[in-house]
Coordinates of C-alpha atoms in Angstrom, one line a residue:
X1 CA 110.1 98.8 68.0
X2 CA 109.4 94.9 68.9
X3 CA 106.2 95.2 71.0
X4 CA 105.9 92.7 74.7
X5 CA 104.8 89.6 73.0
X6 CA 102.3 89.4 75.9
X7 CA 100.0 92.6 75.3
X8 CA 100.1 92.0 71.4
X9 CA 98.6 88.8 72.1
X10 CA 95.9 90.3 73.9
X11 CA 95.4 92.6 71.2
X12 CA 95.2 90.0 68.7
X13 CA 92.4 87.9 71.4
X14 CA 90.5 91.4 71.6
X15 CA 90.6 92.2 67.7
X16 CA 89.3 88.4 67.2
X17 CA 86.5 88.8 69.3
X18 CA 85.3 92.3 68.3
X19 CA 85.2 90.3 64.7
X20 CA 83.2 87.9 66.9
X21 CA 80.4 90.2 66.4
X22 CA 79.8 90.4 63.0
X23 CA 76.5 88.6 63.2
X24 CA 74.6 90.7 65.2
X25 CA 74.7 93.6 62.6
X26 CA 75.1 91.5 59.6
X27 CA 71.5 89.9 60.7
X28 CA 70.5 93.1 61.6
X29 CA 71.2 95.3 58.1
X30 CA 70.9 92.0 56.1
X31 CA 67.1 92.5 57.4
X32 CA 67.2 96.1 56.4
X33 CA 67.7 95.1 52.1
X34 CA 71.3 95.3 52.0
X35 CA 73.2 92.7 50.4
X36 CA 76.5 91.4 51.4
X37 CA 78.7 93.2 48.9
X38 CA 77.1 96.5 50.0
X39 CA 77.9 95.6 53.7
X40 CA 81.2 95.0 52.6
X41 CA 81.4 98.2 50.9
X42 CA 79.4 100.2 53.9
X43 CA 81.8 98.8 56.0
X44 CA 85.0 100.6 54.3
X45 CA 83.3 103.2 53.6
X46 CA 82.2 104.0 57.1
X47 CA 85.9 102.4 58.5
X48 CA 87.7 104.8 56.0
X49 CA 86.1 108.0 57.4
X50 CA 86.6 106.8 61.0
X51 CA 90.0 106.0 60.4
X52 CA 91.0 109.0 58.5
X53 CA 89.3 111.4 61.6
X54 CA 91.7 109.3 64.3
X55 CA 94.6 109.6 62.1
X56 CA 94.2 113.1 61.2
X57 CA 93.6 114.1 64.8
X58 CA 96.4 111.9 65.9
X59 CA 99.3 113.1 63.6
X60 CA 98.5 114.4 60.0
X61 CA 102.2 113.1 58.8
X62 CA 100.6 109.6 59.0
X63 CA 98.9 109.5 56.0
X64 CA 102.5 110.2 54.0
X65 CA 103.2 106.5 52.0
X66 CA 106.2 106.1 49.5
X67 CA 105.2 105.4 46.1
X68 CA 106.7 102.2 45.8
X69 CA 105.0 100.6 48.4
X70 CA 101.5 101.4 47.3
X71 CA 101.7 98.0 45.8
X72 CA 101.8 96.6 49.2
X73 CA 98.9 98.5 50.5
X74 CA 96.8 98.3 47.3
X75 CA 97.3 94.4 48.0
X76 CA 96.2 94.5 51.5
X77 CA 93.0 96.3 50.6
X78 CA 91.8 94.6 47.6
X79 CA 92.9 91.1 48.7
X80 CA 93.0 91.2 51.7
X81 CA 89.2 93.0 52.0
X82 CA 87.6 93.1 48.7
X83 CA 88.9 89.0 47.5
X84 CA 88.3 87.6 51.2
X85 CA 84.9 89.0 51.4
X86 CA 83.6 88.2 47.9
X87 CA 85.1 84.3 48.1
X88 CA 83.1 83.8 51.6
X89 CA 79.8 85.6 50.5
X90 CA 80.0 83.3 47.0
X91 CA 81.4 79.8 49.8
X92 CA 78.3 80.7 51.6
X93 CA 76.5 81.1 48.4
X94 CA 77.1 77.0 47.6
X95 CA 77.4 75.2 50.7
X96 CA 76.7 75.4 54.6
X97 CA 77.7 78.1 56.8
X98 CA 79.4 75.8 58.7
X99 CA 81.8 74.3 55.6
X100 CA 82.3 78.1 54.1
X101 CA 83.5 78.8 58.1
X102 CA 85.9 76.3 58.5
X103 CA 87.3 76.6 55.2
X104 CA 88.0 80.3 56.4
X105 CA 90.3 79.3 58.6
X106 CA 92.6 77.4 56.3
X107 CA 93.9 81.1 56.8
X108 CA 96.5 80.1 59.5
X109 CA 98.0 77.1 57.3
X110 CA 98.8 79.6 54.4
X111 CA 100.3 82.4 56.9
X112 CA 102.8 79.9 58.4
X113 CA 103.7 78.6 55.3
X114 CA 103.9 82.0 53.3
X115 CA 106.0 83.1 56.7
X116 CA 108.6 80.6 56.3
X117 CA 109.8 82.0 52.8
X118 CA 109.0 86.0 53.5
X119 CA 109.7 86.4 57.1
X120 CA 112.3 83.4 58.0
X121 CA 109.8 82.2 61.1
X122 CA 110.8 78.8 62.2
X123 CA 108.6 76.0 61.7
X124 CA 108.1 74.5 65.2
X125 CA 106.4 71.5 66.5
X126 CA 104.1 73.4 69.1
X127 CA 103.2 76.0 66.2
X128 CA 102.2 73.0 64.2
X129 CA 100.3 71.5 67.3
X130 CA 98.0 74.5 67.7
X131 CA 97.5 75.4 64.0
X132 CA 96.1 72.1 63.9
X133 CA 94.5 72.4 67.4
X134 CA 92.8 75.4 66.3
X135 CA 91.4 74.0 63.1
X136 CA 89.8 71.5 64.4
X137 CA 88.4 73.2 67.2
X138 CA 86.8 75.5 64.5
X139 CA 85.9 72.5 62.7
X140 CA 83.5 71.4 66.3
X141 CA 82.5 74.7 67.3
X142 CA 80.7 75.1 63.3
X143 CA 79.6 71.8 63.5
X144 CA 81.3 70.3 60.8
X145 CA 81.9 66.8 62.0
X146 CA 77.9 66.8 62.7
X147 CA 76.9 67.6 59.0
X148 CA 77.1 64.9 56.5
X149 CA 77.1 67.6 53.5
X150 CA 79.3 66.9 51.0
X151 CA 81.1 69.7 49.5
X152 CA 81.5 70.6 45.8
X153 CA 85.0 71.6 43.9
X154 CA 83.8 75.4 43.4
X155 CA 82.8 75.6 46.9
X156 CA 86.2 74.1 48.2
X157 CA 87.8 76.4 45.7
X158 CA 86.2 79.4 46.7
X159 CA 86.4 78.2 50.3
X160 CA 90.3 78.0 50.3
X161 CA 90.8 81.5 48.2
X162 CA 88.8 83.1 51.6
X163 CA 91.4 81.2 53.7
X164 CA 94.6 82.9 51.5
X165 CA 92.3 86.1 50.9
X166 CA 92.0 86.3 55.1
X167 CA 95.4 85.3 55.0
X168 CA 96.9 88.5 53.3
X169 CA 96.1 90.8 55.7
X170 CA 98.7 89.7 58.5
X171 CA 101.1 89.0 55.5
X172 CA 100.5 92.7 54.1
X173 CA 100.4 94.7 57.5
X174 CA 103.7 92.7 58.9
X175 CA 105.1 93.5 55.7
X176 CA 104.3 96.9 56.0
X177 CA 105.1 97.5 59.7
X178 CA 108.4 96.1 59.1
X179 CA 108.7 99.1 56.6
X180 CA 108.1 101.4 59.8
X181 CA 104.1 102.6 59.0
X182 CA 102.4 103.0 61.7
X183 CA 99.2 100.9 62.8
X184 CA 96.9 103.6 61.5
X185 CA 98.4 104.4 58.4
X186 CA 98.0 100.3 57.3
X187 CA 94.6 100.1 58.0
X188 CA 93.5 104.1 56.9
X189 CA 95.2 103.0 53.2
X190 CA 93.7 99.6 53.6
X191 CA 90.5 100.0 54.0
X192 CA 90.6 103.5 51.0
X193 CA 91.8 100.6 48.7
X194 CA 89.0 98.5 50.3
X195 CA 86.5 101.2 49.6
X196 CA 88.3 101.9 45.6
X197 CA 87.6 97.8 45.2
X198 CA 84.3 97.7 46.4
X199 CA 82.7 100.6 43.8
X200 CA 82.5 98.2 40.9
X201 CA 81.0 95.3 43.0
X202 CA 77.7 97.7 44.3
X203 CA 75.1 99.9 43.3
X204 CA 76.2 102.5 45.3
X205 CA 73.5 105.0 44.7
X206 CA 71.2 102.3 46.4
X207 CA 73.4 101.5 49.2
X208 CA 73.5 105.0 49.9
X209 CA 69.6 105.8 49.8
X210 CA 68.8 102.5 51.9
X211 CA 71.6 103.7 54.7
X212 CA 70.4 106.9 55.4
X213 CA 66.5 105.5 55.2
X214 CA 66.1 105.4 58.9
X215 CA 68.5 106.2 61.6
X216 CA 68.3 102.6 62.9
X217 CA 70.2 101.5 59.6
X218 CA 72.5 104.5 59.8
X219 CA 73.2 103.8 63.7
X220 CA 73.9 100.0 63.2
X221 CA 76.0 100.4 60.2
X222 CA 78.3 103.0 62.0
X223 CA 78.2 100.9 64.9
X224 CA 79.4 98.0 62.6
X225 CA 82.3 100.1 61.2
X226 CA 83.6 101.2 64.8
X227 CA 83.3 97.9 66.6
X228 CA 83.1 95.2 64.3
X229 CA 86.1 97.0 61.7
X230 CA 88.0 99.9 63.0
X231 CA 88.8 98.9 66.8
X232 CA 89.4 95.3 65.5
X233 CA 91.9 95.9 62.7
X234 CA 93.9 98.5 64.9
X235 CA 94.0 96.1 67.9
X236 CA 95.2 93.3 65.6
X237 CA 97.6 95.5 63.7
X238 CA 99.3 96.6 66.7
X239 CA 99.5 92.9 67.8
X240 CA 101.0 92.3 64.9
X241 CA 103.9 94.6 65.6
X242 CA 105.0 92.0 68.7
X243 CA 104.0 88.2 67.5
X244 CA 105.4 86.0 64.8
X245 CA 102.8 86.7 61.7
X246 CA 102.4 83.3 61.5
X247 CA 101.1 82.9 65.4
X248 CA 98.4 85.9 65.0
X249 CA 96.0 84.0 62.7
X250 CA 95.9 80.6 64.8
X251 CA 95.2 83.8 68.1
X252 CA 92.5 85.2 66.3
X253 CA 90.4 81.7 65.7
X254 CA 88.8 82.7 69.1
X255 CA 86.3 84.9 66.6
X256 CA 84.4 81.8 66.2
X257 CA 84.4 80.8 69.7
X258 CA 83.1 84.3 70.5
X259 CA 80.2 84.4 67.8
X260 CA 79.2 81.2 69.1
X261 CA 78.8 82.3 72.7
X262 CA 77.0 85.5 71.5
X263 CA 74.5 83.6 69.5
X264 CA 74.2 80.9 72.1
X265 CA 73.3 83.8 74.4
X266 CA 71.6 86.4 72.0
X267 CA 70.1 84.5 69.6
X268 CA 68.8 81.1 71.9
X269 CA 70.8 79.2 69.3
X270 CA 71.5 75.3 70.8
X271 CA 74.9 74.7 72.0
X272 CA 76.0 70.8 71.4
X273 CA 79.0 68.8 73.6
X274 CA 80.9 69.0 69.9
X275 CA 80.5 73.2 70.6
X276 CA 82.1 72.8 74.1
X277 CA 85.0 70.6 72.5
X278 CA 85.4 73.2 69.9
X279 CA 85.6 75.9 72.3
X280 CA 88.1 74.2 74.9
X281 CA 90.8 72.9 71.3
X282 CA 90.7 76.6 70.1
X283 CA 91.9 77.9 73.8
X284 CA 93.9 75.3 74.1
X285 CA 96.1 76.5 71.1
X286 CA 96.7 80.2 72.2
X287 CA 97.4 78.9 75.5
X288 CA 99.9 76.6 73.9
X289 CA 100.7 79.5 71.7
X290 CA 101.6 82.4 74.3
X291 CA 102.3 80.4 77.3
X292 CA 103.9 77.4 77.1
X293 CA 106.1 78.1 73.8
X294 CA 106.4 81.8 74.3
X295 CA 108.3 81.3 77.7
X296 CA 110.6 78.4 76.6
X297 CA 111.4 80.9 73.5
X298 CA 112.2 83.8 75.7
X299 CA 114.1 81.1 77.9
X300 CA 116.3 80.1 74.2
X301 CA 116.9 83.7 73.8
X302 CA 118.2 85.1 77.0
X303 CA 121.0 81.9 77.0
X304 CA 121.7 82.6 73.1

């Protein structure tokens, strides 16, 4: 069932800034001797447990897949999870946090133009206008246009397979709600391929003992998993069930905007007039996105 294109929105604005988040327990259990890969890892780990306790106590029939789409949810997890995460700790790893940031969110160019060819979604001028609007809001609010650093050919490279890796994940999950899975059943499977991916990457015999060291470690990194993972990805899978796929990336480019804020506020970290201008482009496309073209659409469609 096609969800109001109104509340999926605010699902996808919710999702985006729960992601928001991210550096208050990254900075946190970075402090603590984890590295990123075993955050990565924690973070399915601990997701996948949540998830399977929620799905279980909501219907046990949801974790029944067919076989021949375990392709699709194998893709979702590993490159959608494992490949995103990996390319932006290694973008990080060679230029500025700013740069591996806004290369990030190339995401929303390769969902619109992977949704032309898989999903049929028209190409229109105001989706254009705030894929665009959005980018280079994200380009201010990182502080891109401020920085004179130059950027090298593996970091651009790297940079850009984070964008597609990102990108997978709305392609994946509308794939596989158009099959008819359920929310929870994407993102349980998701996140167990996630976890699968992850092993290879991480000592996890190390990971384990420095988790369960103190309960401060132990308490953030849950925390991390329920607010920063699980809510998130089943707000912003359920959105997905009621936008175009190509319209919930350029939606969810408020996560900057919201870790901005929360370090601004948190963390005493400056906010510039390039910040503001970031801030008010990025709004500006979902407003363009979900007001202004979503009623002339519904208008098209009720004379059609």
């Amino acid at each position: 069932m096609k969800r109001n294109s109104s509340l999926s929105a605010v699902f996808i604005i919710a999702a985006a800034s729960l992601w928001g988040t991210a550096g208050i327990f990254v900075r946190t259990l970075d402090g603590c001797g984890l590295t990123s890969m075993q955050l990565v890892f924690e973070r399915a780990v601990f997701s996948l447990m949540i998830l399977g306790a929620i799905t279980l106590f909501k219907d046990p029939k949801l974790f029944k897949i067919r076989l021949k789409d375990l392709w699709c949810f194998a893709g979702s997890g590993i490159i959608s999870i494992v490949m995103f995460n990996y390319c932006y700790y290694k973008t990080m790893e060679l230029t500025s946090l700013s740069v591996a940031a806004v290369l990030l969110y190339t995401a929303p160019f390769f969902v619109v133009i992977m949704s032309l060819f898989l999903f049929k979604e028209k190409l229109t001028l105001k989706k254009c206008a705030a894929c665009i609007c959005a980018f280079i809001g994200c380009c201010f609010v990182s502080g891109l246009f401020a920085s004179s650093q130059r950027i090298t050919a593996a970091a651009l490279c790297y940079g850009l397979l984070t964008g597609l890796g990102y990108s997978f994940y709305t392609i994946f999950g509308q794939i596989l709600l158009k099959k008819g899975y359920h929310s929870l059943t994407v993102t349980f499977y998701t996140f167990l391929f996630a976890a699968i991916g992850t092993v290879p990457l991480v000592n996890t015999a190390q990971t384990v003992v420095i988790t369960f060291s103190s309960a401060k470690i132990f308490t953030v990194a849950l925390l991390m998993a329920v607010i920063n993972t699980v809510l998130p990805y089943i707000l912003y899978t359920n959105g997905l069930a009621g936008v175009d796929a190509s319209k919930a990336p350029i939606m969810a480019t408020v996560e900057p905007v919201v870790a901005t804020v929360i370090g601004t506020v948190v963390y005493r970290e400056k906010i510039t007039v390039g910040t503001v201008i970031g801030i008010a482009l990025v709004l500006s496309a979902v407003v363009i996105l979900n007001f202004k073209a979503g009623n002339r659409d519904e208008k098209l469609k009720a004379h059609s």
